[in-house]
Structures are given as C-alpha cells and as structure tokens.
Amino acid sequence: MNAEDRVMRPGRGALLLGLWGLMLALASPVAAVTGGAACGPDRIVAGGRPEVMISAPELYHGLKDGEPYVVVDTRSLWWYALGHIEGARHLPVEKVMATVDGVPQMLAPPEQVAEALGKAGIAPDDTVVLYSDAPYKAARVWWTLHNYGHRKVRVLDGGIMGWHRYAFPTTILWPFHRETDYPVPEPRQPLVVDLRQTFRALDDDCAAVIDVRDREEYVGDVVHAGTEEKGRIAGSTHIHWSAFLDDFEKLKSTPEIVALLEDHGISPNQRIITYCHIGLRSSHTVMALYAAGFPADRIGNYDGSWMEWSVNPSLPMAGGEGMGNNGE
C-alpha cells in the first residue's frame, strides 16, 4: 500500500468506525464468501431491457407516426432555447434534486417531483422520453422517475448529439402544454442506496462499490466545492462512467458491460453500488446496468456519494493511485 493510500484520520475515528461496523454485522450478518464466484448464479435478464433506451431513428419515426411520446429536454434553459426536439418540454435535472439532511443535490422528495412533473404536463401513464447533452443528466431524471414508480420512461440513446448525427430537425419554438395534477408518488426507491448500505458493502465479498468519477477525483488530485476530504471510499473500484458508452455515447451491449466489470474484478452476481461526487454520474451507471439486464435488487446508486461520505472523518477513505483494481 502506498503511503498516500491509507484510511484518512485514523485513531479515535477508526475505533468508532470499528464499533459501528461490529454493530452492523451483528444486526445483519453477511455470509462469509470469497470472491464473486461464491455469491450465487448470475441473474442477468437475457437480452437486457431494450425498453430503457430509444434510438434517434425510432423516436423520430415514432413522433412522425403519432406515437404519444412525451419528449422531455433535461438540459439548461439556455441550450433548450437555442434549439430542441419539436414538442419537447423543458425539465432541467435540477428540478428533481434537493438538499436533504444538509446534503445537496439528493433525490428530491415526492412532493417536489410531483410538482415538477405536473408543471411539465406529464401524467402517470405517459411514456416519457428523456434526452440531454450530457448522458448522466437524462439518466438522473430516469433514475428519479423509476424510483418513484413511473416505469414508462425511455432515454434517447446518444442524447441530443445522436439526434443531430441523423440531421433530424430541431426548433426554437416553445411548445404549448397543459399542466397536470401529478399525484404524489410513493417513495419506492428500488435503485437508491444510502450511506449505511454502502458502508456495509465494503466488508461484503458479494458486493462491489464502484467510483465512476474522473481519475483525478478518485486519486485525490481534484476536489470539488463542498467536499471535506480528497480521495475516495476506501475499497472502491474505479470505472469511469463513460466506460459504459461507445464512441457515439450510446450504451454498450450486455456482454460488453459484463466484460468491463470482469476486467475490473467485479462479477455480475455481486451486488453493485455506484457513487460519484453527488450521485449524478453514478445514476447513469446504474441505468446502464439496469438496461443491461442486471436485477434491480442487485444494483443501486449511493445518492449522497462523496459529498456525504467525505464529511464524516470516521468513515474509511483513501487517496493516491493505490494497488490493484480497487485502489487498495
């Protein structure tokens, strides 16, 4: 282990962490296994879930044929005003994020999500198609809607750039739509993971924690505002969020995603938790895994991510390049 690659602020904090870990272990014991091979059979859905994504040609021709898609642009107002897919409503990702327990940009409470969807004219039975200029923005809105039970949600594969590659038209005209009274959804949240679950996963051989941030953030060379410490969750594996995309920013196939994980020492039968700085980029990775066919109960996005983890000095953190795939 490198001198830089260590648990930060040991001592009393480490003792408290050990006691906490012991309490968690006694409360919910984890089977002693070694490696992903002992975690049971793979349960990936054959063929993945193609309904999660929609190609630019499929969307274009569907709209031409009168398919009742509700297209939603999740970019900033500036880019929306410069040109958007005809008929697209504007719902920036920030509208479905909120400060929760002092942690900014978390999953918004159900009342806020219902209000945002209602103002965008979305009804519970609508088939929503999301797109953005950064894949993780649309993915974050997909993740939010999925967690609150709106299942008929698709994401434009390749984003707005994929639309432009086919020279499909855009417009600067703002569409008219009536607001809806979207009912306040139940907080089902099947793809959400909290700090406690992430901590427990670190000592579980049948779980893997993936850091999807830039390499500079992972090793501690770069730190963002609001972050108390540099580095990463000790024991996490680094796989950049964009590694799940091809050269055209379209999702890779299921075999390619499985191979990517295995190249980093992660088995498809492990429980996979993703995190980034604020849970934005990591929501894209969870969406990619879900689209690839991974079971919803075996994947999750740590919503608080490094923003929440880094402010607690008793939690295990590491810095530096480290050794091996998991940086330890």
XYZ file of C-alpha atoms in Angstrom:
328
model
C 0.000 0.000 0.000
C 1.347 3.431 -0.899
C 1.938 5.989 1.815
C -0.869 8.113 0.348
C -3.239 5.149 0.036
C -4.496 4.907 3.581
C -7.547 5.456 5.722
C -7.593 9.162 6.487
C -7.801 10.383 10.068
C -7.356 7.057 11.882
C -7.253 6.723 15.636
C -10.427 7.534 17.523
C -12.490 7.801 14.354
C -11.279 4.376 13.242
C -12.235 2.923 16.638
C -15.743 4.373 16.362
C -15.984 3.024 12.838
C -14.949 -0.431 14.023
C -17.590 -0.436 16.745
C -20.196 0.759 14.239
C -19.179 -1.957 11.806
C -19.439 -4.590 14.545
C -22.942 -3.413 15.421
C -23.979 -3.560 11.770
C -22.524 -7.025 11.366
C -24.386 -8.301 14.426
C -27.612 -6.704 13.247
C -27.441 -8.208 9.781
C -24.737 -10.851 9.325
C -23.250 -11.379 5.878
C -22.366 -14.812 4.622
C -18.636 -15.443 4.589
C -17.659 -15.906 0.969
C -14.543 -15.340 -1.044
C -14.881 -13.682 -4.428
C -17.896 -13.223 -6.680
C -17.939 -16.884 -7.704
C -19.372 -17.834 -4.285
C -22.221 -15.315 -4.447
C -24.666 -17.488 -6.356
C -25.596 -17.668 -10.044
C -25.749 -14.719 -12.403
C -29.283 -13.354 -12.696
C -28.916 -11.014 -15.629
C -32.079 -10.751 -17.707
C -31.424 -12.386 -21.067
C -31.186 -9.737 -23.764
C -31.197 -6.919 -21.254
C -34.001 -4.351 -21.116
C -34.169 -2.693 -24.545
C -37.219 -0.692 -23.471
C -34.996 1.557 -21.335
C -33.373 3.236 -24.347
C -34.752 4.527 -27.629
C -32.717 5.254 -30.740
C -32.901 8.555 -32.585
C -34.486 6.962 -35.707
C -37.058 5.120 -33.591
C -38.008 8.319 -31.796
C -38.113 10.397 -34.986
C -40.308 7.960 -36.894
C -42.452 7.295 -33.833
C -43.204 11.001 -33.486
C -43.934 11.228 -37.217
C -46.357 8.303 -36.901
C -48.178 9.889 -33.979
C -46.763 7.835 -31.116
C -47.846 9.588 -27.890
C -44.333 10.158 -26.602
C -43.863 12.986 -24.137
C -40.380 14.199 -25.020
C -38.514 15.978 -22.225
C -35.348 18.053 -22.571
C -33.278 17.955 -19.343
C -30.634 20.490 -20.408
C -30.233 24.026 -19.142
C -32.733 26.637 -20.278
C -30.038 28.276 -22.411
C -29.414 25.205 -24.550
C -33.127 24.385 -24.718
C -33.850 27.874 -26.046
C -31.148 27.539 -28.712
C -32.854 24.505 -30.203
C -34.715 21.392 -29.062
C -36.640 18.465 -30.489
C -40.006 19.725 -31.677
C -42.607 19.390 -28.966
C -40.085 18.694 -26.210
C -40.971 20.079 -22.782
C -38.256 21.563 -20.609
C -37.481 19.863 -17.295
C -33.912 20.534 -16.125
C -32.397 17.884 -13.896
C -32.082 20.371 -11.031
C -35.880 20.405 -10.657
C -35.824 16.841 -9.319
C -32.889 17.325 -6.943
C -32.928 18.804 -3.442
C -30.910 19.334 -0.284
C -31.773 16.549 2.160
C -30.374 16.463 5.706
C -27.781 19.029 4.706
C -26.561 17.095 1.674
C -27.166 18.997 -1.594
C -28.470 17.629 -4.891
C -30.059 14.497 -3.448
C -33.145 12.703 -4.751
C -35.961 15.226 -4.372
C -38.876 14.364 -2.067
C -42.024 13.016 -3.759
C -43.957 16.271 -3.429
C -41.267 18.192 -5.322
C -41.052 15.549 -8.052
C -44.836 15.524 -8.477
C -44.866 19.309 -8.815
C -42.063 19.288 -11.410
C -43.754 16.587 -13.477
C -47.096 18.335 -13.270
C -45.663 21.634 -14.498
C -44.093 19.761 -17.410
C -47.538 18.418 -18.299
C -46.663 14.804 -17.556
C -49.294 12.301 -16.439
C -48.587 8.972 -14.669
C -49.484 6.896 -17.753
C -47.396 8.925 -20.207
C -44.455 7.358 -21.999
C -41.714 9.863 -21.279
C -38.622 10.131 -23.490
C -35.704 11.985 -21.905
C -32.648 13.474 -23.551
C -29.794 15.809 -22.738
C -26.378 16.997 -23.871
C -24.702 15.014 -21.071
C -25.920 11.409 -20.739
C -25.963 11.483 -16.953
C -28.468 14.361 -16.789
C -31.163 12.418 -18.604
C -30.144 9.299 -16.658
C -30.607 11.115 -13.359
C -34.176 12.082 -14.295
C -34.798 8.492 -15.472
C -33.475 7.216 -12.144
C -35.718 9.640 -10.242
C -38.872 8.688 -12.132
C -38.077 4.984 -11.892
C -37.564 5.246 -8.143
C -40.958 6.913 -7.775
C -42.799 4.311 -9.792
C -43.106 5.965 -13.215
C -41.960 2.979 -15.265
C -42.818 4.164 -18.780
C -39.620 6.160 -19.183
C -37.097 5.889 -22.003
C -33.827 7.686 -22.663
C -32.638 8.837 -26.085
C -29.576 6.693 -26.797
C -26.738 9.005 -27.769
C -28.542 12.078 -26.474
C -29.123 15.222 -28.484
C -25.863 14.631 -30.374
C -27.231 11.294 -31.543
C -30.270 13.182 -32.852
C -28.029 15.666 -34.671
C -25.971 12.874 -36.256
C -29.032 11.887 -38.273
C -29.678 15.539 -39.156
C -33.107 15.299 -37.588
C -34.700 18.743 -37.149
C -34.848 20.909 -34.050
C -36.788 24.069 -33.339
C -36.612 27.177 -31.189
C -40.408 27.347 -30.860
C -41.700 26.639 -27.387
C -44.495 24.054 -27.309
C -47.753 24.625 -25.511
C -48.848 22.050 -22.964
C -51.337 21.997 -20.146
C -50.087 21.384 -16.646
C -51.273 18.200 -14.952
C -52.077 17.317 -11.366
C -49.453 14.600 -10.995
C -50.238 12.563 -7.872
C -47.574 12.491 -5.170
C -45.773 9.176 -5.750
C -44.872 6.614 -3.131
C -41.144 6.570 -2.285
C -40.384 3.047 -3.503
C -36.791 3.882 -4.451
C -35.519 0.434 -5.527
C -32.321 1.832 -7.065
C -31.314 4.091 -4.164
C -28.543 3.164 -1.723
C -27.715 5.110 1.441
C -24.533 5.592 3.470
C -25.268 2.673 5.792
C -25.752 0.213 2.927
C -22.598 1.439 1.196
C -20.547 1.060 4.372
C -21.776 -2.487 4.907
C -20.925 -3.386 1.309
C -17.243 -2.679 1.908
C -16.920 -5.805 4.073
C -19.124 -7.966 1.862
C -17.356 -10.129 -0.712
C -20.670 -10.382 -2.539
C -20.790 -6.619 -3.064
C -18.721 -4.136 -5.059
C -18.570 -0.357 -4.748
C -17.720 1.479 -7.982
C -16.377 5.035 -8.107
C -17.341 6.450 -11.517
C -15.703 9.878 -11.167
C -12.728 11.194 -13.099
C -9.420 9.557 -12.225
C -8.171 12.847 -10.746
C -11.052 12.846 -8.274
C -10.557 9.192 -7.415
C -6.864 9.560 -6.513
C -7.395 12.875 -4.745
C -5.721 15.291 -7.139
C -9.000 17.180 -7.641
C -11.570 18.122 -5.022
C -14.874 19.906 -5.626
C -16.573 22.568 -3.533
C -18.476 21.208 -0.565
C -16.185 18.210 -0.190
C -14.333 17.890 3.106
C -11.654 15.429 2.000
C -9.815 14.414 -1.149
C -9.788 10.847 -2.386
C -12.336 8.066 -2.451
C -14.209 5.489 -0.434
C -11.533 3.019 0.656
C -12.068 -0.298 -1.085
C -13.949 1.132 -4.059
C -13.099 0.241 -7.642
C -12.610 2.931 -10.262
C -14.543 2.603 -13.531
C -15.271 5.902 -15.255
C -18.962 6.394 -16.015
C -18.234 6.912 -19.721
C -16.675 3.438 -19.976
C -20.225 2.068 -20.269
C -20.716 4.044 -23.506
C -19.391 3.525 -27.020
C -17.712 6.196 -29.142
C -21.121 7.675 -30.016
C -22.219 7.927 -26.359
C -24.645 5.040 -26.790
C -24.889 2.314 -24.160
C -22.696 -0.706 -24.700
C -24.237 -4.155 -25.035
C -24.760 -6.514 -22.113
C -21.739 -8.726 -22.994
C -19.544 -5.637 -23.263
C -20.707 -4.325 -19.886
C -20.192 -7.701 -18.218
C -16.686 -7.910 -19.727
C -15.913 -4.389 -18.492
C -16.887 -5.302 -14.937
C -14.957 -8.554 -15.008
C -11.875 -6.740 -16.279
C -12.031 -4.752 -13.040
C -12.518 -7.790 -10.827
C -16.286 -7.446 -10.433
C -18.592 -10.408 -11.003
C -22.127 -9.996 -12.407
C -23.511 -11.923 -9.435
C -22.264 -9.373 -6.915
C -24.385 -6.532 -5.582
C -23.103 -3.378 -7.275
C -23.212 0.077 -5.689
C -22.126 3.124 -7.666
C -21.167 6.593 -6.481
C -19.619 9.824 -7.742
C -19.489 13.341 -6.327
C -23.226 13.982 -5.913
C -24.858 10.854 -7.345
C -25.374 12.351 -10.802
C -22.847 10.484 -12.945
C -23.340 7.322 -10.899
C -27.064 7.335 -11.703
C -26.033 6.856 -15.338
C -24.001 3.768 -14.442
C -26.951 2.282 -12.556
C -29.156 2.953 -15.569
C -26.598 1.244 -17.826
C -26.551 -1.823 -15.565
C -30.344 -1.916 -15.388
C -30.631 -1.622 -19.178
C -28.086 -4.436 -19.496
C -30.413 -6.691 -17.525
C -28.977 -6.592 -14.003
C -31.641 -7.222 -11.329
C -32.950 -4.044 -9.714
C -32.396 -5.503 -6.237
C -28.694 -6.062 -7.005
C -27.756 -2.557 -8.161
C -28.047 0.872 -6.600
C -26.817 4.446 -6.726
C -25.383 5.857 -3.491
C -27.254 9.145 -3.606
C -25.169 11.048 -1.047
C -21.950 9.909 -2.749
C -18.624 11.563 -1.949
C -20.335 14.789 -0.871
C -21.896 12.989 2.083
C -19.159 10.416 2.751
C -16.271 12.890 2.864
C -17.680 14.999 5.702
C -17.594 12.083 8.157
C -13.987 11.546 9.314
C -14.833 8.187 10.907
C -15.584 6.619 7.512
C -12.833 4.801 5.560
C -11.221 6.985 2.888
C -8.176 6.531 0.703
C -6.047 8.603 -1.644
C -3.344 8.044 -4.231
C -3.118 5.625 -7.141
C -3.072 2.560 -4.909
C -2.523 -1.005 -5.996
C -4.806 -3.296 -7.944
C -8.253 -2.712 -9.359
C -9.881 -1.492 -6.179
C -7.185 1.021 -5.377
C -6.213 -0.597 -2.073
